[in-house]
XYZ file of C-alpha atoms in Angstrom:
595
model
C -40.580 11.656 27.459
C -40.050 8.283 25.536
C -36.688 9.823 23.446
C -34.152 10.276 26.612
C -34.450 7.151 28.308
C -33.929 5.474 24.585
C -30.306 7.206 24.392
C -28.864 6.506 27.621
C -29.228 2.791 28.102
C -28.263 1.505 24.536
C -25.490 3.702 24.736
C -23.705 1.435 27.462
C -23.221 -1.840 25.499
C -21.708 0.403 22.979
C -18.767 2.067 25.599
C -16.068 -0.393 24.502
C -16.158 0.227 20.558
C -16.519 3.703 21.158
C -12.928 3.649 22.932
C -11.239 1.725 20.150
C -7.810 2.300 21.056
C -5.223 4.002 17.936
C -2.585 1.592 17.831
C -2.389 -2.436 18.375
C -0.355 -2.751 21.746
C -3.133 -4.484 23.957
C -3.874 -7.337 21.478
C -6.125 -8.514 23.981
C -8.955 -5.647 24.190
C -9.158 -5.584 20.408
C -10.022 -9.606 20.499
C -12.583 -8.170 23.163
C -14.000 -5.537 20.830
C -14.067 -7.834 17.759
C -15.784 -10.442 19.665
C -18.629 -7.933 21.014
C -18.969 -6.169 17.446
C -19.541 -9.796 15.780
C -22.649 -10.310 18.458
C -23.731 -7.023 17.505
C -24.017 -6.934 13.958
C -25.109 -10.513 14.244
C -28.192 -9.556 15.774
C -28.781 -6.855 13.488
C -28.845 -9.440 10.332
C -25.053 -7.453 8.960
C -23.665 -11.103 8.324
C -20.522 -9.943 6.256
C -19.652 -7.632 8.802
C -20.061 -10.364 11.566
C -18.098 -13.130 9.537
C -15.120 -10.217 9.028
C -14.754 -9.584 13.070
C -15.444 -13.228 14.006
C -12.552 -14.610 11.551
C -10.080 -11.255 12.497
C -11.161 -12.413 15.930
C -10.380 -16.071 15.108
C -6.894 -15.246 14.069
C -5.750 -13.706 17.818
C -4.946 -15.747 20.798
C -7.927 -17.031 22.927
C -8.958 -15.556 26.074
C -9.214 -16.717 29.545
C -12.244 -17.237 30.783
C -11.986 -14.571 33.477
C -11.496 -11.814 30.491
C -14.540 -12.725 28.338
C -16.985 -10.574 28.333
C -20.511 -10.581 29.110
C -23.480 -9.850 27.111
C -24.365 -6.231 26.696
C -27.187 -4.778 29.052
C -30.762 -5.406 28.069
C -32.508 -1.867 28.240
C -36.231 -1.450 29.059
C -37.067 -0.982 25.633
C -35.117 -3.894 24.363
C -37.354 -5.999 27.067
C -40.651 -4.379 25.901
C -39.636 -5.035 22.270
C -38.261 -8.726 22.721
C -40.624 -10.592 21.338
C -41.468 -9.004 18.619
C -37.684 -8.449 17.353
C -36.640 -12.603 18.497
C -40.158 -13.348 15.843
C -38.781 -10.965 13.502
C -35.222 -12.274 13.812
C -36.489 -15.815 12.878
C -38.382 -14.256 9.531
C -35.585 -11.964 8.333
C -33.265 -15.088 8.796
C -35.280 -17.017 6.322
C -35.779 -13.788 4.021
C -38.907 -12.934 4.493
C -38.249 -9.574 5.033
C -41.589 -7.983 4.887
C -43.122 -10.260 7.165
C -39.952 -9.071 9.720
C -40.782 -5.679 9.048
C -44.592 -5.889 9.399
C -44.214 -7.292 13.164
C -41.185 -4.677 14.150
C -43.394 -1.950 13.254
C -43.757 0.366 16.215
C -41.137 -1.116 18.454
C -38.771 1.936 19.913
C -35.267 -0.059 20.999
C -32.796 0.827 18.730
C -31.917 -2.587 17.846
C -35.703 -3.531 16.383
C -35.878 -0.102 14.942
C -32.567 -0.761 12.954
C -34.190 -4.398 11.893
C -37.299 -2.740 10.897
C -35.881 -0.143 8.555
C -33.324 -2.556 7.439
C -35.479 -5.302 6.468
C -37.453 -2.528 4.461
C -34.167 -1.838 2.842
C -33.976 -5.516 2.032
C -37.311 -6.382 0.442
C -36.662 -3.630 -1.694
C -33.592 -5.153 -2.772
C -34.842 -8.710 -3.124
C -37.698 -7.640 -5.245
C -35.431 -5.368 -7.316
C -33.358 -8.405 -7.768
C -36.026 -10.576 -8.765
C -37.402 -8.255 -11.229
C -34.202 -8.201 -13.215
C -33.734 -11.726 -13.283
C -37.663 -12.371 -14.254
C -38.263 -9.673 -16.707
C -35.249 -8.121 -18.040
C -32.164 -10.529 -17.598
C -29.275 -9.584 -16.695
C -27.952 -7.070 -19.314
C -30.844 -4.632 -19.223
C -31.438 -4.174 -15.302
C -30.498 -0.669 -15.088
C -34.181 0.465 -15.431
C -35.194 -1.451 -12.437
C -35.161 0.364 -9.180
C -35.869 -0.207 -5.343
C -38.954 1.241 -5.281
C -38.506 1.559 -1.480
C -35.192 4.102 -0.977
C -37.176 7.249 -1.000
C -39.506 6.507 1.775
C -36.685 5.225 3.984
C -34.228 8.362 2.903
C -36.941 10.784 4.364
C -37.650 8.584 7.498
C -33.726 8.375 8.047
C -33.118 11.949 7.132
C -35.664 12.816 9.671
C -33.995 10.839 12.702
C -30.803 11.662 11.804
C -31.880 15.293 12.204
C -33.196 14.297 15.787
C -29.892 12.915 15.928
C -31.709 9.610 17.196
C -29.396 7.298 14.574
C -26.629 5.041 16.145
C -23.851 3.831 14.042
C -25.670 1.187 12.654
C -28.368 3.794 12.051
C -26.372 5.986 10.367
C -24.358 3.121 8.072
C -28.181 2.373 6.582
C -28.769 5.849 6.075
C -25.258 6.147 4.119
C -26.222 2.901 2.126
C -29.992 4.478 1.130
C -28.454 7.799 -0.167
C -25.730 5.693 -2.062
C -28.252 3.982 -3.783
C -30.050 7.169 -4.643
C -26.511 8.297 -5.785
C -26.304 10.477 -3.510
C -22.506 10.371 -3.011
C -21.371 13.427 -1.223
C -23.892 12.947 1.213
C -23.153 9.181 1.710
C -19.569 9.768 2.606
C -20.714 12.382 5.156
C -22.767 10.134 6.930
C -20.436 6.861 6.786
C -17.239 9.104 7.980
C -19.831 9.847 10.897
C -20.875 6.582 11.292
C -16.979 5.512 11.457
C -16.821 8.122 14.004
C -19.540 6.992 16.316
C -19.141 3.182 15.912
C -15.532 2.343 14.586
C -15.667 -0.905 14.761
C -18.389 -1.993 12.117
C -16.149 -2.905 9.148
C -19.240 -2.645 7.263
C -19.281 1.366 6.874
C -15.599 1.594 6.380
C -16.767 -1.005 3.176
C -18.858 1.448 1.997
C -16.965 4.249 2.336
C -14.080 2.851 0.069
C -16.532 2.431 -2.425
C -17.123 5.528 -2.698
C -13.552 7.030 -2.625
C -12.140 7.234 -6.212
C -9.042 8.620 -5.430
C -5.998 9.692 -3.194
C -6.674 13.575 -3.195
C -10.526 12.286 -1.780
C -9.126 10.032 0.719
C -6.781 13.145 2.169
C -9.434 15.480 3.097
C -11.783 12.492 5.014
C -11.527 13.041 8.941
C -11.341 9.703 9.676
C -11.639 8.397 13.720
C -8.243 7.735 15.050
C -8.421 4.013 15.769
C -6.643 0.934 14.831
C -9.301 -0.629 12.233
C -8.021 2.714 10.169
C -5.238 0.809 9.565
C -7.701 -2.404 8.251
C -9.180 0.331 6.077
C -6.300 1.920 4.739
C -4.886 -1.092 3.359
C -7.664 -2.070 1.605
C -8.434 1.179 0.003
C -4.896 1.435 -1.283
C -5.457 -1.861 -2.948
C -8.539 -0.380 -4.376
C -6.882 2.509 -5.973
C -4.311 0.602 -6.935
C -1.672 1.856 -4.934
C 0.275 -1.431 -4.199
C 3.242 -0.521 -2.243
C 1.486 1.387 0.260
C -1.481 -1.248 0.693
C 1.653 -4.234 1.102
C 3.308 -2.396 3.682
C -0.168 -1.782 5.744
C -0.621 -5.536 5.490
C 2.816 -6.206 6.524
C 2.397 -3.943 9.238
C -0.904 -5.525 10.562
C 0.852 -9.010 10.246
C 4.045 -7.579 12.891
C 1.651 -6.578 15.421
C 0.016 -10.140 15.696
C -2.500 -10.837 12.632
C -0.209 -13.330 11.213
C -3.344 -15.809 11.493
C -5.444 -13.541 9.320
C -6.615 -15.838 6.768
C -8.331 -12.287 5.501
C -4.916 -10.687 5.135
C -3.237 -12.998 3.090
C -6.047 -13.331 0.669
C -5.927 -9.605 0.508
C -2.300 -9.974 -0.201
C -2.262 -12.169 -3.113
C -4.814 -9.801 -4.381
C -2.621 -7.078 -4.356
C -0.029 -9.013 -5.996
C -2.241 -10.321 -8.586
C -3.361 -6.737 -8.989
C 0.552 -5.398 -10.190
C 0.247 -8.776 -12.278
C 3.396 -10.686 -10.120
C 1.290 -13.803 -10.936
C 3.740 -16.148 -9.447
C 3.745 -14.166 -6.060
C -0.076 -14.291 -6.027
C -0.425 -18.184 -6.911
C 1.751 -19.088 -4.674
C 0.090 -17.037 -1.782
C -3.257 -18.363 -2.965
C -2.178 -22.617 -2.975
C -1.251 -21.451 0.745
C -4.390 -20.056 1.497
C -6.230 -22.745 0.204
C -4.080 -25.459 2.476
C -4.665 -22.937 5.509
C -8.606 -22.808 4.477
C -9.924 -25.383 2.045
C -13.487 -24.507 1.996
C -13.168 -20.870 1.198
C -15.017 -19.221 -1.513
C -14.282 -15.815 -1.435
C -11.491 -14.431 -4.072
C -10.937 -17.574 -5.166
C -12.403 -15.762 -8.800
C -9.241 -13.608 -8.180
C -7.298 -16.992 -8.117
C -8.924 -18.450 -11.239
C -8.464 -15.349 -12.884
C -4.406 -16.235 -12.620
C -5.031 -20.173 -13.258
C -6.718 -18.200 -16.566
C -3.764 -16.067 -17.514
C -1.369 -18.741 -17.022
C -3.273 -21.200 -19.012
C -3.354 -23.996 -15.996
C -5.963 -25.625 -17.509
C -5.979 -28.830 -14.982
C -5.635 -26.523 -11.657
C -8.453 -24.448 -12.902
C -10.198 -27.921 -13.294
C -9.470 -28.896 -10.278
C -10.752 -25.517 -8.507
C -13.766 -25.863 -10.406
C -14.733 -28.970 -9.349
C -13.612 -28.393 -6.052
C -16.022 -25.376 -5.463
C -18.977 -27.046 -6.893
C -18.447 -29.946 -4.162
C -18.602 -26.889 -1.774
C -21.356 -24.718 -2.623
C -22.237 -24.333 -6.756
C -24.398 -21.952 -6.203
C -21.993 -19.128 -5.158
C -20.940 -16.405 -7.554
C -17.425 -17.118 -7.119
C -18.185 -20.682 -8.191
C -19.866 -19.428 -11.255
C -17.131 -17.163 -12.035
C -14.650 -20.109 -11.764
C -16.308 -22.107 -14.055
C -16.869 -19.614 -16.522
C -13.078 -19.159 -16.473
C -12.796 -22.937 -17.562
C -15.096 -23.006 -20.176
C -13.601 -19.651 -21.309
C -10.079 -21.381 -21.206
C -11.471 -23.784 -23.533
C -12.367 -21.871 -25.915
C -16.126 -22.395 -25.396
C -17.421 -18.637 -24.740
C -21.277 -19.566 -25.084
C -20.948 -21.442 -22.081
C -18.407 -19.307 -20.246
C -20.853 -16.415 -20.835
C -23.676 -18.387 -19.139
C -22.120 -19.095 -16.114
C -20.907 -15.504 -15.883
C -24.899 -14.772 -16.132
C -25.639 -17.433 -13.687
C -23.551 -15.335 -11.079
C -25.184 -12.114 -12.421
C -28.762 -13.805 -11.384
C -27.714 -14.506 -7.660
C -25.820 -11.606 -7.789
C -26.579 -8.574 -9.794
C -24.075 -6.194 -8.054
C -20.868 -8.529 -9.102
C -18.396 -6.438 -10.207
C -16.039 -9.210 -11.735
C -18.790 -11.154 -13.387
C -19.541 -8.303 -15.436
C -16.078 -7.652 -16.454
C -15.870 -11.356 -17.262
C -18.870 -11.197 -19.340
C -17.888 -8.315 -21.202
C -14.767 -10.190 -22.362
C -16.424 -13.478 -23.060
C -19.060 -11.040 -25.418
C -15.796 -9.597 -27.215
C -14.761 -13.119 -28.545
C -17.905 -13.925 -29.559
C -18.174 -10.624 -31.543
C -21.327 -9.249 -29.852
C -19.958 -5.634 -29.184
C -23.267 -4.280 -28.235
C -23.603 -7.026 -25.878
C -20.452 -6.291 -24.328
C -20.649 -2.481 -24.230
C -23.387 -3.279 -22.249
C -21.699 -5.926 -19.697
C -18.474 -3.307 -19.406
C -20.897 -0.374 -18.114
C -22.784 -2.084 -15.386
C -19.225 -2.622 -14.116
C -18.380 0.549 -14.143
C -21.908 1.410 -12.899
C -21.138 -0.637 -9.992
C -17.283 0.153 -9.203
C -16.062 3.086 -11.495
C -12.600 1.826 -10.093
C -12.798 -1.072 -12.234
C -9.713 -0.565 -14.950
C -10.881 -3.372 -16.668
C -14.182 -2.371 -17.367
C -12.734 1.434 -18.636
C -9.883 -1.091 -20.754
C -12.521 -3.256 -22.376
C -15.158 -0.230 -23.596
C -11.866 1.062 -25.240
C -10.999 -2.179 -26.880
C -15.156 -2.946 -27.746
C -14.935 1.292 -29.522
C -11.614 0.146 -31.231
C -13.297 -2.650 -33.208
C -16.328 -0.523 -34.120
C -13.636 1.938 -35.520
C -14.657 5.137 -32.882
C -11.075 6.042 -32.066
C -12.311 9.032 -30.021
C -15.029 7.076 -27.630
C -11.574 4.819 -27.759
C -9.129 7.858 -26.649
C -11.815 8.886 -23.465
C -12.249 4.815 -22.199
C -8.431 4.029 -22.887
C -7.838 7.561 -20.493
C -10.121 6.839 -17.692
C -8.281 3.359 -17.556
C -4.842 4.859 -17.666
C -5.747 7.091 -14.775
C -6.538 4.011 -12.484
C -3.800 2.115 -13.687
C -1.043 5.031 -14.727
C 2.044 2.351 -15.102
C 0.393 -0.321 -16.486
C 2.295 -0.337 -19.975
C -1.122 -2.053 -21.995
C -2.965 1.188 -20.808
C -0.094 3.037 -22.783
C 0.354 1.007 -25.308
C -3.610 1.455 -26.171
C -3.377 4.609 -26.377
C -0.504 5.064 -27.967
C -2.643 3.407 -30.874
C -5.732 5.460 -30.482
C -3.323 8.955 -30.948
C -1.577 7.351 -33.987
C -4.872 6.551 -35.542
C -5.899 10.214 -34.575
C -2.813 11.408 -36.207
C -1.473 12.952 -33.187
C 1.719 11.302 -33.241
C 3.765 13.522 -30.558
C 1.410 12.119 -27.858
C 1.463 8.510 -29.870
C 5.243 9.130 -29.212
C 5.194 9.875 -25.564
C 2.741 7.221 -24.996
C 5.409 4.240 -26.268
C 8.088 5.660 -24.734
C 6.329 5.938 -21.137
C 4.856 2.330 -21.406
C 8.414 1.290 -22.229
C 9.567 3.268 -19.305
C 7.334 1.873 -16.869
C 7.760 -2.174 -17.772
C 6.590 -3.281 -21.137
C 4.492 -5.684 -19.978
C 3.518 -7.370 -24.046
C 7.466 -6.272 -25.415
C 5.490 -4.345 -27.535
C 6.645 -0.675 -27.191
C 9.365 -0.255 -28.429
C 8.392 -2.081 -31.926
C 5.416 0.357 -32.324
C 7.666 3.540 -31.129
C 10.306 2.183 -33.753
C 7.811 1.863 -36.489
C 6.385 5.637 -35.569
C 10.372 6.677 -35.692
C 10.310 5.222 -39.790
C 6.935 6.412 -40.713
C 8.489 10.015 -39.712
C 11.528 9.309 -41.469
C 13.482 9.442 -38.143
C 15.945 6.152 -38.951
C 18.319 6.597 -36.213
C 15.704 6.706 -33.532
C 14.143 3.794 -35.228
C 17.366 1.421 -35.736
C 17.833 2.316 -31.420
C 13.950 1.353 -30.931
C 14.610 -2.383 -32.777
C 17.934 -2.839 -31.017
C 16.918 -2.527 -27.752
C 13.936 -4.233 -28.307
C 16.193 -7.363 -29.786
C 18.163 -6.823 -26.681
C 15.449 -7.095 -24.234
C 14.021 -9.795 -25.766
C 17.320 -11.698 -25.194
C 18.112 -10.989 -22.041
C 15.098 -11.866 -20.498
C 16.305 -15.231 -20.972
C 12.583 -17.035 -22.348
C 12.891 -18.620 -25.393
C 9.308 -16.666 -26.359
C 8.335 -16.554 -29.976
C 7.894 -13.009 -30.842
C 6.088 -11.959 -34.077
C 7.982 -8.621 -34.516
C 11.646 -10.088 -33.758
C 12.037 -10.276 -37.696
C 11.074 -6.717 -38.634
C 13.029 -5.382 -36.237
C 16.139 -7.591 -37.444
C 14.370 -6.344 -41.590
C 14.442 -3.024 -41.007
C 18.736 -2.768 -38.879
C 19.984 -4.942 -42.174
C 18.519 -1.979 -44.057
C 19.729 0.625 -42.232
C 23.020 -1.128 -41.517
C 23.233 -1.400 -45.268
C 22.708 2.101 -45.842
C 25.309 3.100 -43.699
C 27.649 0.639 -45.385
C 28.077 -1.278 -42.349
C 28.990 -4.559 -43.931
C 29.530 -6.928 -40.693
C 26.523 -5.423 -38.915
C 24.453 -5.643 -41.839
C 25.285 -9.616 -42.759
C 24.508 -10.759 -39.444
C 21.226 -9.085 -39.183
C 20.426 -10.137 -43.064
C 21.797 -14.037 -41.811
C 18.734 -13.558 -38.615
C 16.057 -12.747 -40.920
C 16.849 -16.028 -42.825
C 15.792 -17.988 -39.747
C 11.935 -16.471 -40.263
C 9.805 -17.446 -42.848
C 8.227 -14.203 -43.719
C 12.109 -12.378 -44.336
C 13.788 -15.164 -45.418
C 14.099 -14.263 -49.034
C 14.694 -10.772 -48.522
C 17.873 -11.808 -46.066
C 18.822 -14.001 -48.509
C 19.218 -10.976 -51.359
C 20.428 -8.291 -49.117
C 23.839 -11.208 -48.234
C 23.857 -11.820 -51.954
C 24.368 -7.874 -52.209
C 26.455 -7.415 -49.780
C 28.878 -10.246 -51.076
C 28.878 -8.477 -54.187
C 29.782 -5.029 -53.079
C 32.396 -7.084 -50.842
C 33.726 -8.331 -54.039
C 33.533 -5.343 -55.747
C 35.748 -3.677 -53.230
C 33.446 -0.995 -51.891
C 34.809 -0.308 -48.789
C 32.750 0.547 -45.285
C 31.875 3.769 -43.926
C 33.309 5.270 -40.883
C 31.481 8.688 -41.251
C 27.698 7.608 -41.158
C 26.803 7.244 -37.401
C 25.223 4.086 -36.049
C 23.639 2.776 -33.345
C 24.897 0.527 -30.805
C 24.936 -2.834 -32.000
C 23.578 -6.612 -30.862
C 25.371 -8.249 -27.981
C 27.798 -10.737 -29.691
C 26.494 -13.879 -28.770
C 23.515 -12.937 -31.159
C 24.908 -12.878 -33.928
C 24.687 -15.713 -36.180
C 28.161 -16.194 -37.062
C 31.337 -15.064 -34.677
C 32.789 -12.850 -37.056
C 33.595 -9.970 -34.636
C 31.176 -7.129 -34.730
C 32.406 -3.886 -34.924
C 31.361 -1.918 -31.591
C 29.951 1.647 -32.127
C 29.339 3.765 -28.790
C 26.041 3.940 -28.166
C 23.613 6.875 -28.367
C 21.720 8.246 -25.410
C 18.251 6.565 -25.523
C 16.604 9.703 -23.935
C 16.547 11.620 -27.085
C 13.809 9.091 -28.506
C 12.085 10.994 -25.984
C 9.495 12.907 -27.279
């Protein structure tokens, strides 16, 4: 008799996230349902959730008094259970979660009930957590387990039978069977907790976690409301697919989330994710003037202070973000960056397990750690580091990039071939991908794929100018000079016409290896003025120097120049060292380097 009055009541409170509108034209009710979803997960403990409506809240227009609404409806079961859940309340927001669980026990509302079984959830957790740190550290915490999934998965699995789970119900459920890897199901049960509370950001969270690709995200029946469109940009940037997830953001920022101090960090992610580091810093200084204390991404941020070597900035942030709160994981990560920076990797890699400790389930810290184990040589150690990344985002390219580069040093060029893949297929025109395994098919001996490999990362952005040198060097170890000479030629050329004055180790093979083949085809001019480059780098000097000695002398001799021999196009004319006039062949069509 208890069950039906249960359903009907709680239900009511729950009317106006249940009609989330599909698109973004009353501005107004989705302020209202942001505000009333931030109570609601408030009360449940789902702080992250609560933070993510109250600051998309933040970021619309206030409302007139008149329009705010009113605290939901207090049921007869939320009355009888009131003082037990406000005691509990007070316990779980200290973490003492057992102590909230023992005094929910037996309390029917849906609200305590959710509390009860979540705080379960959450000792589980915290002692998991502080087993690894105790006993195991950091690197070996995959044997540890929270011993209390199973008993909640069958108590779940039994109400959501019953059909007695609400959508906070059912996003705990999803979250127990993820951590029992139970994937399929979890997406089942968070697309049907989208369904029946769209609203909670939290389950769309989970749910991109779970989704490793495109095809996956296609066949999800997703509820037709506007936080889709929240969701869809941030699983694009997940998967990597850039374009789409800027023009979501764009899209949310027309309609009136211009505010959003959550979209532009999620921008400059993006664009630190398809490496336009400029883009992203810039985004990220204006963040940080729009919202000074703010901790999250600003790893993200420090990861592009790190690339750029901006070693004062990265001081600054560093300093900055211990004033704020040094015992964040971001912090950690920030200052490992520093120390990393500076060359000092011991101490990099214990800040990077300082965040691990407060934070075992830190994707980037792992990653981080993995790389700070690779300069210090320990390849176990960082074989180690690179799989709980993957063990707790498979997504992570990084992770997949760095087990291929750990398998290269230990000389396994087949482990190399399968890590250097799975990071390809996240990242497919990211030319280091290529470029790796490019290397790992040449090493294999399969030098058609090594081939196609080059070419593609050339054809996609060389991001290290490195292609074309390795494709060229392929082209001469088959004996293919033609396709070789084009390969150094265009990779002179590009280097040029970037317009950097970059120091690039390969510039004086490739100008080696066209005075050779210029001098084979008795292509005097073209031949000097290559010869006269290489005499500007130590390691060809002497060689340049003999190959213009022999070329004077067959000058002198008479020997004339061939016209029959083809060529390749030759270096723009303001490269070459002196302004004797080059003569111009046509050039050949690139494409058949092609593999």
């Amino acid at each position: 008799m208890a069950a039906s009055p249960t359903v009907v009541p709680v239900a009511a409170p729950v009317v106006p996230v249940l009609s989330a509108s599909s698109d973004f034209s009353n501005l107004r009710e989705i302020k209202k349902q942001l505000l009333l979803i931030a109570g609601l997960t408030r009360e449940r403990g789902l702080l992250h959730s609560s933070k993510w409506s109250a600051e998309l809240a933040f970021s619309l227009p206030a409302l007139p008094l008149a329009e705010l609404q009113p605290p939901p409806p207090i049921t007869e079961e939320d009355a009888q259970d009131m003082d037990a859940y406000t005691l509990a309340k007070a316990y779980f927001d200290v973490k003492e979660y057992d102590r909230a669980a023992h005094f929910l026990h037996g309390c029917n509302s849906k609200k305590a009930y959710f509390l009860y079984m979540y705080s379960r959830y959450l000792s589980g957790e915290k002692k998991k957590d502080d087993e690894t740190v105790d006993s195991l550290g950091p690197l070996e915490k995959g044997q540890v387990k929270n011993e209390a999934l199973r008993e909640l998965r069958v108590e779940l699995s039994k109400k959501h039978q019953a059909r007695e789970l609400d959508g906070f119900g059912l996003y705990l459920y999803g979250v127990v069977l993820r951590k029992l890897d139970l994937v399929k199901e979890a997406i089942d049960v968070f697309v049907e907790a989208t369904h029946v509370l769209p609203l909670h950001w939290g389950a769309w969270l989970e749910l991109c976690n779970l989704i490793t690709d495109k095809e996956m995200l296609k066949f999800l029946s997703l509820p037709d409301t506007w936080m889709k469109e929240f969701f869809l940009a941030h699983i694009y940037t997940e998967l990597q697919l850039i374009e789409e997830a800027l023009q979501k953001y764009q899209n949310l920022i027309d309609v009136g989330f211009s505010k959003s101090s959550y979209i532009v960090s999620q921008i400059a992610v993006a664009y630190h994710n398809i490496r336009d580091i400029d883009k992203a810093l810039s985004i990220f200084n204006e963040l940080r003037k729009q919202d000074p204390y703010r901790i999250e991404n600003m790893d993200t941020f420090s990861n592009l202070l790190y690339v750029r070597s901006m070693k004062s900035e990265l001081s600054y942030l560093a300093h900055n973000l211990c004033e704020i709160d040094k015992y964040r994981v971001e912090t950690c990560c920030v200052i490992g960056n520093y120390y990393s920076l500076r060359s000092q990797h011991e101490k990099a890699a214990l800040y990077f397990q300082r965040a691990l400790k407060l934070n075992p389930r830190y994707l980037g810290a792992w990653t981080l750690m993995g790389h700070e184990y690779m300069e210090m040589k320990n390849t176990s150690a960082a074989i180690q580091a690179y799989r709980h990344a993957i063990e707790v985002n498979k997504r992570d390219y990084r992770a997949w990039y760095g087990l291929g580069q750990t398998y290269e040093i230990l000389k396994m060029p087949f482990y190399c071939l399968y890590y250097y893949r799975r990071a390809h297929q996240l990242r497919p025109n990211d030319s280091r991908m290529l470029v790796a395994l490019g290397e790992c098919y040449e090493k294999l001996n399969q030098l058609v794929e090594a081939k196609k490999c080059y070419w593609r990362a050339y054809a996609v952005g060389d991001v290290e100018k490195m292609a074309l040198v390795k494709l060229a060097k392929l082209h001469e170890q088959l004996t293919e000079s033609e396709q070789a000479a084009q390969c150094y030629i265009k990779y002179i050329q590009d280097i040029y016409s970037c317009g950097e004055i970059v120091e690039h180790l390969e510039e004086s093979t490739a100008f080696r290896y066209l005075a050779q083949y210029y001098f084979k085809c008795k292509l005097w001019d073209e031949a000097s003025t290559c010869a006269q480059k290489c005499c500007a780098f130590n390691d060809t000097r002497e060689e340049g120097k003999a190959l213009l000695r022999q070329i004077l002398q067959l000058r002198n001799q008479g020997e004339t120049p061939s016209t029959e021999m083809p060529a390749p196009f030759f270096l723009p004319a303001s490269l070459s060292a002196n302004n004797t006039p080059t003569r111009r062949v046509s050039p050949l069509n690139l494409s058949s380097v092609t593999p």
